[in-house]
Amino acid sequence: MTPQANVIREALAAGEGVVRLAPCWVPRSFLMPGGRLKLDPRDLYILGGHRGGIDERWFSSTTKAANGALTAPDEGLSYIEFQGKKVLLKEAIETAGDLFLGKDVMEGEGGWNLLCKFFDNLGPIPHHLHQTDEFAARVGQKGKPEAYYFPPQYNFKENSFPYTFMGLEPGTTRDDIRRCLERWNEGDNGILYHSRAYKLKPGTGWQIDPGILHAPGSLVTYEPQVNSDVFAMYQSLVEGRTVPWDLLVKDVPAEHHHDLDYLLDMLDWEANTDAEFAKHRLFTPQPVAPVEEMSEAGYAENWIVFSTPHYSAKELTVFPGRTVTVEDAAAYGTILVQGYGKFGAHQVETPTLIRYGQMTKDELFVSAGAAANGITITNTSDAENLVFLKHFGPGNPEAPAHPGL
């Protein structure tokens, strides 16, 4: 047995099926960090100004970031930490996936097909889309639906643009967007004139399917999504900063880099121009059980992401001084966003300030077996709630459908 395999099994055994994960930080050269992820301000540009600031923290990730030629070999990949030793979660699932995800999931999915992150930007990012499976496959990747939830604990300030443009105004035509692409090198190509912005509200979220244009605003966003990093930027100028054509065609076959018809084909026109866009894609939390029953037991739990078979998410709140045992039907990753206490065999606490490379006690991965048996969680504070966000991969059988779809 390899040293890595020993660490994996020892960590699982000591944690009673739950392992601790190290923070995973990801820079973006074309964005400006919002400074709310609790990473020490001295470390926002620790990878160098040429790499950009760190404005994302990835959770339970087995997906390498697609950040160009300078991307580090393990950039975007989560590490299991155990007694000072580290091993990639990706390697753990590839070599012991049955223990983490269960045999049925490994046979059906082949691994942990989920990427989840916090996104934190000072202002808006360009109007862009993520390719469907059809278009992503042409560059050897997977399509990417994604969901948003705006955790109140991280949104103590809205930053400069707490609105997101989503989709296109009903009646927008291919020729309208073609003219925007033709004006790429003339400053603002005007694509946002064909969209509408929605005010972002902490404690709510959205579902964005592949092919839908969106320009995320400046709230800290919790994003469960399919484990892919494909995208195409359709906006040429954001807050006075130019967006290179390269970011429009990053995941487009070379022969189509200037094929406007191909670029227009990547849009899901029906979904983009849906007259009831918000009705179909806005989420409000849904209790997982009767509210009074949960409250009496000492906790509250809500579905905050649902409607798609690709992923789902919950928000779990354990009240001050209470101990509860919570069962789930699938393996999941979790990030603590408020409070301190005990999660199974692990002490957990919400950090105040994190140095780059520093270990924390706020992120865990729960194996399928441990989830099914139930995790006993204690809030050791007598005043503050203990709050977790829990992200699930494909096919959690308990996830409800969205009433608008």
mmCIF file of C-alpha atoms in Angstrom:
data_model
loop_
_atom_site.group_PDB
_atom_site.id
_atom_site.type_symbol
_atom_site.label_atom_id
_atom_site.label_comp_id
_atom_site.label_asym_id
_atom_site.label_seq_id
_atom_site.Cartn_x
_atom_site.Cartn_y
_atom_site.Cartn_z
ATOM 1 C CA MET A 1 0.000 0.000 0.000
ATOM 2 C CA THR A 2 1.361 3.422 -0.966
ATOM 3 C CA PRO A 3 1.965 6.169 1.615
ATOM 4 C CA GLN A 4 -0.899 8.135 0.057
ATOM 5 C CA ALA A 5 -3.239 5.161 0.391
ATOM 6 C CA ASN A 6 -2.278 4.834 4.062
ATOM 7 C CA VAL A 7 -3.085 8.498 4.692
ATOM 8 C CA ILE A 8 -6.457 8.137 2.946
ATOM 9 C CA ARG A 9 -7.528 5.115 4.975
ATOM 10 C CA GLU A 10 -6.157 6.443 8.254
ATOM 11 C CA ALA A 11 -7.937 9.769 7.739
ATOM 12 C CA LEU A 12 -11.227 8.034 6.964
ATOM 13 C CA ALA A 13 -10.928 5.739 9.973
ATOM 14 C CA ALA A 14 -9.918 8.459 12.441
ATOM 15 C CA GLY A 15 -12.647 10.772 11.170
ATOM 16 C CA GLU A 16 -15.318 8.047 11.244
ATOM 17 C CA GLY A 17 -15.943 8.452 7.521
ATOM 18 C CA VAL A 18 -15.371 12.224 7.464
ATOM 19 C CA VAL A 19 -12.104 13.820 6.303
ATOM 20 C CA ARG A 20 -10.813 17.346 6.728
ATOM 21 C CA LEU A 21 -9.952 19.415 3.629
ATOM 22 C CA ALA A 22 -7.440 22.238 3.251
ATOM 23 C CA PRO A 23 -8.541 25.572 1.749
ATOM 24 C CA CYS A 24 -8.163 25.660 -2.033
ATOM 25 C CA TRP A 25 -7.610 29.158 -3.455
ATOM 26 C CA VAL A 26 -7.942 30.059 -7.154
ATOM 27 C CA PRO A 27 -6.886 33.341 -8.850
ATOM 28 C CA ARG A 28 -8.488 34.897 -11.935
ATOM 29 C CA SER A 29 -6.334 37.241 -14.013
ATOM 30 C CA PHE A 30 -9.337 39.050 -15.528
ATOM 31 C CA LEU A 31 -11.222 39.766 -12.271
ATOM 32 C CA MET A 32 -10.835 41.918 -9.153
ATOM 33 C CA PRO A 33 -11.095 40.156 -5.769
ATOM 34 C CA GLY A 34 -13.847 41.332 -3.431
ATOM 35 C CA GLY A 35 -11.890 40.674 -0.232
ATOM 36 C CA ARG A 36 -14.637 38.823 1.684
ATOM 37 C CA LEU A 37 -13.383 35.217 1.616
ATOM 38 C CA LYS A 38 -11.413 35.710 4.865
ATOM 39 C CA LEU A 39 -8.117 35.352 3.016
ATOM 40 C CA ASP A 40 -5.625 37.794 4.530
ATOM 41 C CA PRO A 41 -5.497 40.942 2.337
ATOM 42 C CA ARG A 42 -1.704 40.555 2.195
ATOM 43 C CA ASP A 43 -2.210 37.305 0.287
ATOM 44 C CA LEU A 44 -4.807 38.330 -2.309
ATOM 45 C CA TYR A 45 -2.058 38.660 -4.947
ATOM 46 C CA ILE A 46 0.389 36.181 -3.427
ATOM 47 C CA LEU A 47 0.671 34.266 -6.716
ATOM 48 C CA GLY A 48 1.789 37.418 -8.507
ATOM 49 C CA GLY A 49 0.015 40.278 -10.179
ATOM 50 C CA HIS A 50 0.327 38.534 -13.538
ATOM 51 C CA ARG A 51 -1.849 35.684 -12.196
ATOM 52 C CA GLY A 52 -4.492 38.043 -10.878
ATOM 53 C CA GLY A 53 -6.063 38.272 -7.450
ATOM 54 C CA ILE A 54 -7.581 35.364 -5.547
ATOM 55 C CA ASP A 55 -11.354 35.715 -5.693
ATOM 56 C CA GLU A 56 -12.435 32.080 -5.543
ATOM 57 C CA ARG A 57 -12.230 29.321 -2.948
ATOM 58 C CA TRP A 58 -13.019 25.872 -4.335
ATOM 59 C CA PHE A 59 -14.563 23.142 -2.181
ATOM 60 C CA SER A 60 -14.216 19.348 -2.341
ATOM 61 C CA SER A 61 -12.633 19.819 -5.741
ATOM 62 C CA THR A 62 -11.276 17.101 -8.006
ATOM 63 C CA THR A 63 -11.199 19.561 -10.933
ATOM 64 C CA LYS A 64 -8.073 21.407 -12.026
ATOM 65 C CA ALA A 65 -8.556 25.109 -12.735
ATOM 66 C CA ALA A 66 -8.280 26.185 -16.380
ATOM 67 C CA ASN A 67 -6.174 29.314 -15.915
ATOM 68 C CA GLY A 68 -3.893 29.117 -18.926
ATOM 69 C CA ALA A 69 -0.247 28.202 -19.315
ATOM 70 C CA LEU A 70 0.776 29.410 -15.849
ATOM 71 C CA THR A 71 -1.738 27.204 -14.002
ATOM 72 C CA ALA A 72 -0.023 25.197 -11.253
ATOM 73 C CA PRO A 73 -0.306 21.384 -11.492
ATOM 74 C CA ASP A 74 -2.591 21.220 -8.443
ATOM 75 C CA GLU A 75 -4.400 24.562 -8.915
ATOM 76 C CA GLY A 76 -8.071 24.105 -8.053
ATOM 77 C CA LEU A 77 -7.575 20.666 -6.488
ATOM 78 C CA SER A 78 -8.552 20.000 -2.854
ATOM 79 C CA TYR A 79 -6.263 18.200 -0.414
ATOM 80 C CA ILE A 80 -7.253 15.904 2.431
ATOM 81 C CA GLU A 81 -5.233 16.864 5.510
ATOM 82 C CA PHE A 82 -4.462 14.347 8.262
ATOM 83 C CA GLN A 83 -1.914 14.816 11.054
ATOM 84 C CA GLY A 84 0.213 17.138 8.936
ATOM 85 C CA LYS A 85 0.073 14.899 5.850
ATOM 86 C CA LYS A 86 -1.786 15.791 2.660
ATOM 87 C CA VAL A 87 -3.176 13.830 -0.261
ATOM 88 C CA LEU A 88 -5.336 14.999 -3.145
ATOM 89 C CA LEU A 89 -9.060 14.313 -2.798
ATOM 90 C CA LYS A 90 -8.936 13.475 -6.516
ATOM 91 C CA GLU A 91 -6.435 10.692 -5.835
ATOM 92 C CA ALA A 92 -8.466 9.459 -2.869
ATOM 93 C CA ILE A 93 -11.617 9.086 -4.963
ATOM 94 C CA GLU A 94 -9.753 7.553 -7.895
ATOM 95 C CA THR A 95 -8.182 4.906 -5.650
ATOM 96 C CA ALA A 96 -10.836 4.426 -2.944
ATOM 97 C CA GLY A 97 -13.982 5.834 -4.505
ATOM 98 C CA ASP A 98 -16.265 3.134 -3.118
ATOM 99 C CA LEU A 99 -15.319 4.197 0.416
ATOM 100 C CA PHE A 100 -16.017 7.865 -0.299
ATOM 101 C CA LEU A 101 -18.946 7.889 -2.705
ATOM 102 C CA GLY A 102 -20.341 4.375 -2.522
ATOM 103 C CA LYS A 103 -20.116 1.592 -5.091
ATOM 104 C CA ASP A 104 -23.300 2.587 -6.934
ATOM 105 C CA VAL A 105 -22.141 6.164 -7.509
ATOM 106 C CA MET A 106 -18.702 5.055 -8.654
ATOM 107 C CA GLU A 107 -20.228 2.597 -11.110
ATOM 108 C CA GLY A 108 -22.736 5.143 -12.417
ATOM 109 C CA GLU A 109 -20.675 8.345 -12.365
ATOM 110 C CA GLY A 110 -17.053 7.224 -12.281
ATOM 111 C CA GLY A 111 -16.145 9.796 -9.654
ATOM 112 C CA TRP A 112 -17.076 13.018 -7.864
ATOM 113 C CA ASN A 113 -18.677 14.962 -10.710
ATOM 114 C CA LEU A 114 -19.140 18.212 -8.846
ATOM 115 C CA LEU A 115 -17.281 21.486 -8.516
ATOM 116 C CA CYS A 116 -18.348 23.885 -5.780
ATOM 117 C CA LYS A 117 -16.858 27.254 -4.904
ATOM 118 C CA PHE A 118 -17.186 30.647 -3.310
ATOM 119 C CA PHE A 119 -16.899 33.408 -5.900
ATOM 120 C CA ASP A 120 -16.074 36.889 -4.578
ATOM 121 C CA ASN A 121 -15.575 39.836 -6.895
ATOM 122 C CA LEU A 122 -15.422 43.578 -6.320
ATOM 123 C CA GLY A 123 -17.690 44.311 -9.271
ATOM 124 C CA PRO A 124 -19.472 42.534 -12.133
ATOM 125 C CA ILE A 125 -17.802 40.066 -14.482
ATOM 126 C CA PRO A 126 -18.405 39.848 -18.251
ATOM 127 C CA HIS A 127 -21.636 38.534 -19.740
ATOM 128 C CA HIS A 128 -20.690 34.953 -20.547
ATOM 129 C CA LEU A 129 -21.977 31.425 -20.893
ATOM 130 C CA HIS A 130 -20.832 27.906 -20.154
ATOM 131 C CA GLN A 131 -21.021 25.506 -23.060
ATOM 132 C CA THR A 132 -23.464 22.612 -23.315
ATOM 133 C CA ASP A 133 -22.134 19.056 -23.386
ATOM 134 C CA GLU A 134 -22.381 19.134 -27.178
ATOM 135 C CA PHE A 135 -20.147 22.181 -27.623
ATOM 136 C CA ALA A 136 -17.823 21.382 -24.704
ATOM 137 C CA ALA A 137 -17.160 17.888 -26.063
ATOM 138 C CA ARG A 138 -15.668 19.469 -29.185
ATOM 139 C CA VAL A 139 -12.780 20.732 -27.055
ATOM 140 C CA GLY A 140 -12.564 17.599 -24.900
ATOM 141 C CA GLN A 141 -14.512 18.938 -21.937
ATOM 142 C CA LYS A 142 -17.912 18.710 -20.243
ATOM 143 C CA GLY A 143 -20.721 21.230 -20.316
ATOM 144 C CA LYS A 144 -21.424 23.182 -17.153
ATOM 145 C CA PRO A 145 -24.728 24.031 -15.540
ATOM 146 C CA GLU A 146 -24.262 25.949 -12.302
ATOM 147 C CA ALA A 147 -26.309 27.265 -9.406
ATOM 148 C CA TYR A 148 -25.934 30.301 -7.142
ATOM 149 C CA TYR A 149 -26.722 30.906 -3.488
ATOM 150 C CA PHE A 150 -25.795 34.108 -1.656
ATOM 151 C CA PRO A 151 -24.846 33.193 1.945
ATOM 152 C CA PRO A 152 -25.754 36.026 4.348
ATOM 153 C CA GLN A 153 -22.696 35.344 6.518
ATOM 154 C CA TYR A 154 -20.302 36.332 3.709
ATOM 155 C CA ASN A 155 -22.374 39.167 2.281
ATOM 156 C CA PHE A 156 -21.826 41.718 5.030
ATOM 157 C CA LYS A 157 -21.224 44.253 2.240
ATOM 158 C CA GLU A 158 -22.549 44.291 -1.313
ATOM 159 C CA ASN A 159 -19.434 45.695 -3.022
ATOM 160 C CA SER A 160 -19.844 47.792 -6.151
ATOM 161 C CA PHE A 161 -22.516 46.076 -8.287
ATOM 162 C CA PRO A 162 -24.942 43.706 -6.464
ATOM 163 C CA TYR A 163 -26.888 42.949 -9.632
ATOM 164 C CA THR A 164 -26.554 40.176 -12.194
ATOM 165 C CA PHE A 165 -27.496 40.455 -15.833
ATOM 166 C CA MET A 166 -29.084 37.161 -16.881
ATOM 167 C CA GLY A 167 -30.268 35.968 -20.244
ATOM 168 C CA LEU A 168 -31.531 38.252 -23.016
ATOM 169 C CA GLU A 169 -34.613 40.407 -23.377
ATOM 170 C CA PRO A 170 -37.497 38.545 -25.064
ATOM 171 C CA GLY A 171 -37.408 39.335 -28.761
ATOM 172 C CA THR A 172 -33.622 39.633 -28.964
ATOM 173 C CA THR A 173 -32.424 38.193 -32.275
ATOM 174 C CA ARG A 174 -29.267 36.556 -33.556
ATOM 175 C CA ASP A 175 -28.596 39.667 -35.620
ATOM 176 C CA ASP A 176 -28.720 41.806 -32.461
ATOM 177 C CA ILE A 177 -25.985 39.745 -30.815
ATOM 178 C CA ARG A 178 -24.062 39.343 -34.081
ATOM 179 C CA ARG A 179 -23.706 43.125 -34.254
ATOM 180 C CA CYS A 180 -22.357 43.086 -30.688
ATOM 181 C CA LEU A 181 -19.675 40.579 -31.667
ATOM 182 C CA GLU A 182 -18.815 42.595 -34.765
ATOM 183 C CA ARG A 183 -18.183 45.646 -32.543
ATOM 184 C CA TRP A 184 -15.808 43.766 -30.229
ATOM 185 C CA ASN A 185 -12.818 46.049 -30.828
ATOM 186 C CA GLU A 186 -14.812 49.297 -30.655
ATOM 187 C CA GLY A 187 -15.015 49.526 -26.853
ATOM 188 C CA ASP A 188 -18.301 48.492 -25.260
ATOM 189 C CA ASN A 189 -19.997 46.110 -27.678
ATOM 190 C CA GLY A 190 -23.390 46.889 -26.100
ATOM 191 C CA ILE A 191 -24.512 43.350 -25.292
ATOM 192 C CA LEU A 192 -25.970 44.418 -21.935
ATOM 193 C CA TYR A 193 -28.506 46.597 -23.757
ATOM 194 C CA HIS A 194 -30.103 43.289 -24.754
ATOM 195 C CA SER A 195 -30.204 41.851 -21.216
ATOM 196 C CA ARG A 196 -31.790 42.700 -17.868
ATOM 197 C CA ALA A 197 -30.228 42.964 -14.420
ATOM 198 C CA TYR A 198 -31.716 41.409 -11.285
ATOM 199 C CA LYS A 199 -30.984 42.767 -7.794
ATOM 200 C CA LEU A 200 -29.238 40.042 -5.799
ATOM 201 C CA LYS A 201 -30.680 39.148 -2.401
ATOM 202 C CA PRO A 202 -28.730 37.274 0.297
ATOM 203 C CA GLY A 203 -30.446 34.033 1.246
ATOM 204 C CA THR A 204 -31.724 33.334 -2.291
ATOM 205 C CA GLY A 205 -30.205 31.805 -5.412
ATOM 206 C CA TRP A 206 -30.500 31.027 -9.116
ATOM 207 C CA GLN A 207 -30.110 28.125 -11.531
ATOM 208 C CA ILE A 208 -28.134 28.882 -14.715
ATOM 209 C CA ASP A 209 -28.088 26.152 -17.352
ATOM 210 C CA PRO A 210 -25.467 25.820 -20.114
ATOM 211 C CA GLY A 211 -25.917 28.230 -22.994
ATOM 212 C CA ILE A 212 -27.449 30.997 -20.822
ATOM 213 C CA LEU A 213 -25.640 34.332 -20.726
ATOM 214 C CA HIS A 214 -24.978 35.762 -17.282
ATOM 215 C CA ALA A 215 -22.786 38.493 -15.795
ATOM 216 C CA PRO A 216 -22.502 37.715 -12.062
ATOM 217 C CA GLY A 217 -22.644 40.699 -9.731
ATOM 218 C CA SER A 218 -20.686 41.525 -6.621
ATOM 219 C CA LEU A 219 -22.264 39.368 -3.907
ATOM 220 C CA VAL A 220 -20.245 36.466 -2.533
ATOM 221 C CA THR A 221 -21.730 33.487 -4.321
ATOM 222 C CA TYR A 222 -21.816 29.832 -3.320
ATOM 223 C CA GLU A 223 -21.770 27.908 -6.607
ATOM 224 C CA PRO A 224 -22.427 24.175 -6.928
ATOM 225 C CA GLN A 225 -21.803 23.182 -10.556
ATOM 226 C CA VAL A 226 -20.731 20.368 -12.826
ATOM 227 C CA ASN A 227 -16.976 19.812 -12.554
ATOM 228 C CA SER A 228 -15.876 21.726 -15.614
ATOM 229 C CA ASP A 229 -14.183 25.096 -16.149
ATOM 230 C CA VAL A 230 -15.444 25.896 -19.660
ATOM 231 C CA PHE A 231 -16.723 29.373 -20.528
ATOM 232 C CA ALA A 232 -17.052 31.947 -23.295
ATOM 233 C CA MET A 233 -17.126 35.701 -22.618
ATOM 234 C CA TYR A 234 -19.505 37.719 -24.850
ATOM 235 C CA GLN A 235 -18.965 41.202 -23.385
ATOM 236 C CA SER A 236 -16.020 43.237 -24.653
ATOM 237 C CA LEU A 237 -15.699 45.888 -21.930
ATOM 238 C CA VAL A 238 -16.407 45.710 -18.182
ATOM 239 C CA GLU A 239 -15.967 48.726 -15.895
ATOM 240 C CA GLY A 240 -13.546 50.229 -18.402
ATOM 241 C CA ARG A 241 -11.443 47.053 -18.690
ATOM 242 C CA THR A 242 -11.243 45.358 -22.079
ATOM 243 C CA VAL A 243 -12.007 41.649 -22.404
ATOM 244 C CA PRO A 244 -9.746 39.920 -24.951
ATOM 245 C CA TRP A 245 -11.333 37.928 -27.770
ATOM 246 C CA ASP A 246 -9.291 34.989 -26.469
ATOM 247 C CA LEU A 247 -11.694 34.717 -23.509
ATOM 248 C CA LEU A 248 -14.624 34.405 -25.901
ATOM 249 C CA VAL A 249 -13.027 31.523 -27.802
ATOM 250 C CA LYS A 250 -11.063 29.860 -24.969
ATOM 251 C CA ASP A 251 -13.179 26.713 -25.314
ATOM 252 C CA VAL A 252 -14.014 26.908 -29.015
ATOM 253 C CA PRO A 253 -12.309 24.780 -31.714
ATOM 254 C CA ALA A 254 -9.580 26.793 -33.452
ATOM 255 C CA GLU A 255 -11.307 26.678 -36.834
ATOM 256 C CA HIS A 256 -14.322 28.488 -35.332
ATOM 257 C CA HIS A 257 -12.494 31.278 -33.478
ATOM 258 C CA HIS A 258 -13.896 33.871 -35.889
ATOM 259 C CA ASP A 259 -17.024 32.014 -36.968
ATOM 260 C CA LEU A 260 -19.811 34.245 -35.636
ATOM 261 C CA ASP A 261 -22.506 31.734 -36.556
ATOM 262 C CA TYR A 262 -20.778 29.091 -34.410
ATOM 263 C CA LEU A 263 -20.498 31.531 -31.494
ATOM 264 C CA LEU A 264 -24.189 32.413 -31.798
ATOM 265 C CA ASP A 265 -25.119 28.733 -31.976
ATOM 266 C CA MET A 266 -23.603 28.215 -28.510
ATOM 267 C CA LEU A 267 -26.442 30.269 -26.988
ATOM 268 C CA ASP A 268 -29.615 28.527 -25.824
ATOM 269 C CA TRP A 269 -31.935 31.055 -27.435
ATOM 270 C CA GLU A 270 -35.163 29.746 -25.909
ATOM 271 C CA ALA A 271 -33.806 29.812 -22.363
ATOM 272 C CA ASN A 272 -32.071 33.184 -22.794
ATOM 273 C CA THR A 273 -35.213 34.936 -24.018
ATOM 274 C CA ASP A 274 -37.637 33.290 -21.571
ATOM 275 C CA ALA A 275 -40.238 35.932 -20.631
ATOM 276 C CA GLU A 276 -40.567 34.332 -17.160
ATOM 277 C CA PHE A 277 -36.862 33.902 -16.512
ATOM 278 C CA ALA A 278 -37.024 34.686 -12.785
ATOM 279 C CA LYS A 279 -40.074 32.508 -12.198
ATOM 280 C CA HIS A 280 -38.246 29.537 -13.671
ATOM 281 C CA ARG A 281 -34.768 30.107 -12.208
ATOM 282 C CA LEU A 282 -34.968 32.021 -8.915
ATOM 283 C CA PHE A 283 -34.652 29.894 -5.770
ATOM 284 C CA THR A 284 -35.830 30.534 -2.236
ATOM 285 C CA PRO A 285 -34.879 28.078 0.532
ATOM 286 C CA GLN A 286 -37.211 25.091 0.993
ATOM 287 C CA PRO A 287 -37.358 23.268 4.380
ATOM 288 C CA VAL A 288 -36.260 19.638 4.221
ATOM 289 C CA ALA A 289 -38.806 18.684 6.918
ATOM 290 C CA PRO A 290 -41.614 20.418 8.869
ATOM 291 C CA VAL A 291 -40.135 23.572 10.399
ATOM 292 C CA GLU A 292 -41.673 23.051 13.863
ATOM 293 C CA GLU A 293 -40.406 19.482 13.993
ATOM 294 C CA MET A 294 -36.847 20.548 13.151
ATOM 295 C CA SER A 295 -36.945 23.497 15.559
ATOM 296 C CA GLU A 296 -38.001 21.266 18.423
ATOM 297 C CA ALA A 297 -35.072 18.967 17.632
ATOM 298 C CA GLY A 298 -32.653 21.910 17.736
ATOM 299 C CA TYR A 299 -31.933 22.735 14.118
ATOM 300 C CA ALA A 300 -33.186 24.073 10.799
ATOM 301 C CA GLU A 301 -32.260 22.694 7.393
ATOM 302 C CA ASN A 302 -33.207 24.002 3.959
ATOM 303 C CA TRP A 303 -32.665 23.011 0.366
ATOM 304 C CA ILE A 304 -30.935 25.992 -1.222
ATOM 305 C CA VAL A 305 -30.055 24.403 -4.603
ATOM 306 C CA PHE A 306 -32.252 21.877 -6.370
ATOM 307 C CA SER A 307 -34.136 21.132 -9.634
ATOM 308 C CA THR A 308 -31.258 19.548 -11.558
ATOM 309 C CA PRO A 309 -29.960 15.960 -11.366
ATOM 310 C CA HIS A 310 -26.361 17.242 -11.568
ATOM 311 C CA TYR A 311 -26.065 18.645 -8.028
ATOM 312 C CA SER A 312 -27.969 19.950 -5.018
ATOM 313 C CA ALA A 313 -27.172 21.794 -1.791
ATOM 314 C CA LYS A 314 -28.500 22.383 1.714
ATOM 315 C CA GLU A 315 -27.999 24.930 4.461
ATOM 316 C CA LEU A 316 -27.932 23.402 7.949
ATOM 317 C CA THR A 317 -28.263 25.526 11.101
ATOM 318 C CA VAL A 318 -27.756 23.975 14.539
ATOM 319 C CA PHE A 319 -29.070 26.187 17.304
ATOM 320 C CA PRO A 320 -26.931 27.327 20.269
ATOM 321 C CA GLY A 321 -26.168 24.630 22.808
ATOM 322 C CA ARG A 322 -27.946 21.878 20.845
ATOM 323 C CA THR A 323 -26.794 18.474 19.584
ATOM 324 C CA VAL A 324 -28.464 16.848 16.587
ATOM 325 C CA THR A 325 -27.864 13.841 14.369
ATOM 326 C CA VAL A 326 -28.491 14.486 10.690
ATOM 327 C CA GLU A 327 -28.679 11.810 7.997
ATOM 328 C CA ASP A 328 -28.228 12.290 4.248
ATOM 329 C CA ALA A 329 -28.765 10.037 1.261
ATOM 330 C CA ALA A 330 -25.446 10.758 -0.460
ATOM 331 C CA ALA A 331 -21.842 11.797 0.117
ATOM 332 C CA TYR A 332 -21.247 15.534 0.367
ATOM 333 C CA GLY A 333 -18.713 18.263 0.953
ATOM 334 C CA THR A 334 -19.423 20.937 3.526
ATOM 335 C CA ILE A 335 -18.138 24.379 4.439
ATOM 336 C CA LEU A 336 -18.830 25.974 7.829
ATOM 337 C CA VAL A 337 -19.918 29.603 7.477
ATOM 338 C CA GLN A 338 -20.793 30.522 11.079
ATOM 339 C CA GLY A 339 -20.020 29.394 14.610
ATOM 340 C CA TYR A 340 -17.974 26.621 16.187
ATOM 341 C CA GLY A 341 -18.566 23.187 17.647
ATOM 342 C CA LYS A 342 -18.177 19.533 16.757
ATOM 343 C CA PHE A 343 -19.033 17.684 13.546
ATOM 344 C CA GLY A 344 -18.795 13.949 14.147
ATOM 345 C CA ALA A 345 -15.242 13.301 15.328
ATOM 346 C CA HIS A 346 -13.997 16.699 14.136
ATOM 347 C CA GLN A 347 -13.750 20.018 15.927
ATOM 348 C CA VAL A 348 -14.983 22.788 13.620
ATOM 349 C CA GLU A 349 -14.709 26.565 13.752
ATOM 350 C CA THR A 350 -15.279 29.462 11.404
ATOM 351 C CA PRO A 351 -11.985 31.275 10.749
ATOM 352 C CA THR A 352 -11.695 35.034 11.055
ATOM 353 C CA LEU A 353 -8.601 35.508 8.872
ATOM 354 C CA ILE A 354 -6.702 32.922 6.815
ATOM 355 C CA ARG A 355 -3.145 33.158 5.507
ATOM 356 C CA TYR A 356 -2.470 31.511 2.142
ATOM 357 C CA GLY A 357 -1.345 27.918 2.813
ATOM 358 C CA GLN A 358 -2.734 27.900 6.355
ATOM 359 C CA MET A 359 -4.895 24.983 7.491
ATOM 360 C CA THR A 360 -8.400 25.696 8.776
ATOM 361 C CA LYS A 361 -11.152 23.738 10.539
ATOM 362 C CA ASP A 362 -14.092 24.807 8.399
ATOM 363 C CA GLU A 363 -14.142 22.367 5.460
ATOM 364 C CA LEU A 364 -14.942 18.627 5.453
ATOM 365 C CA PHE A 365 -15.916 15.803 3.120
ATOM 366 C CA VAL A 366 -18.500 13.297 4.343
ATOM 367 C CA SER A 367 -18.449 9.801 2.864
ATOM 368 C CA ALA A 368 -21.637 8.122 1.704
ATOM 369 C CA GLY A 369 -21.564 5.644 4.566
ATOM 370 C CA ALA A 370 -21.105 8.307 7.222
ATOM 371 C CA ALA A 371 -23.853 10.443 5.672
ATOM 372 C CA ALA A 372 -26.303 7.547 5.692
ATOM 373 C CA ASN A 373 -25.480 6.618 9.287
ATOM 374 C CA GLY A 374 -25.950 10.221 10.376
ATOM 375 C CA ILE A 375 -23.487 12.829 11.615
ATOM 376 C CA THR A 376 -23.844 13.985 15.205
ATOM 377 C CA ILE A 377 -23.259 17.719 15.367
ATOM 378 C CA THR A 378 -22.906 19.836 18.495
ATOM 379 C CA ASN A 379 -23.059 23.606 18.669
ATOM 380 C CA THR A 380 -20.868 24.380 21.661
ATOM 381 C CA SER A 381 -21.750 28.075 21.658
ATOM 382 C CA ASP A 382 -24.553 29.208 23.935
ATOM 383 C CA ALA A 383 -25.251 32.288 21.795
ATOM 384 C CA GLU A 384 -24.373 31.805 18.118
ATOM 385 C CA ASN A 385 -25.815 29.513 15.461
ATOM 386 C CA LEU A 386 -23.624 26.857 13.840
ATOM 387 C CA VAL A 387 -24.231 27.026 10.072
ATOM 388 C CA PHE A 388 -23.002 24.700 7.300
ATOM 389 C CA LEU A 389 -23.485 24.658 3.542
ATOM 390 C CA LYS A 390 -23.597 21.100 2.145
ATOM 391 C CA HIS A 391 -22.954 20.316 -1.537
ATOM 392 C CA PHE A 392 -24.015 17.035 -3.145
ATOM 393 C CA GLY A 393 -23.031 15.495 -6.465
ATOM 394 C CA PRO A 394 -25.325 13.947 -9.073
ATOM 395 C CA GLY A 395 -28.456 12.121 -8.139
ATOM 396 C CA ASN A 396 -29.153 12.827 -4.473
ATOM 397 C CA PRO A 397 -32.527 10.993 -4.322
ATOM 398 C CA GLU A 398 -33.898 13.400 -1.697
ATOM 399 C CA ALA A 399 -33.447 16.615 -3.705
ATOM 400 C CA PRO A 400 -36.804 18.192 -4.691
ATOM 401 C CA ALA A 401 -37.778 19.619 -8.055
ATOM 402 C CA HIS A 402 -38.038 23.364 -8.635
ATOM 403 C CA PRO A 403 -41.717 24.358 -8.872
ATOM 404 C CA GLY A 404 -41.042 26.613 -11.853
ATOM 405 C CA LEU A 405 -39.565 23.897 -14.058
#
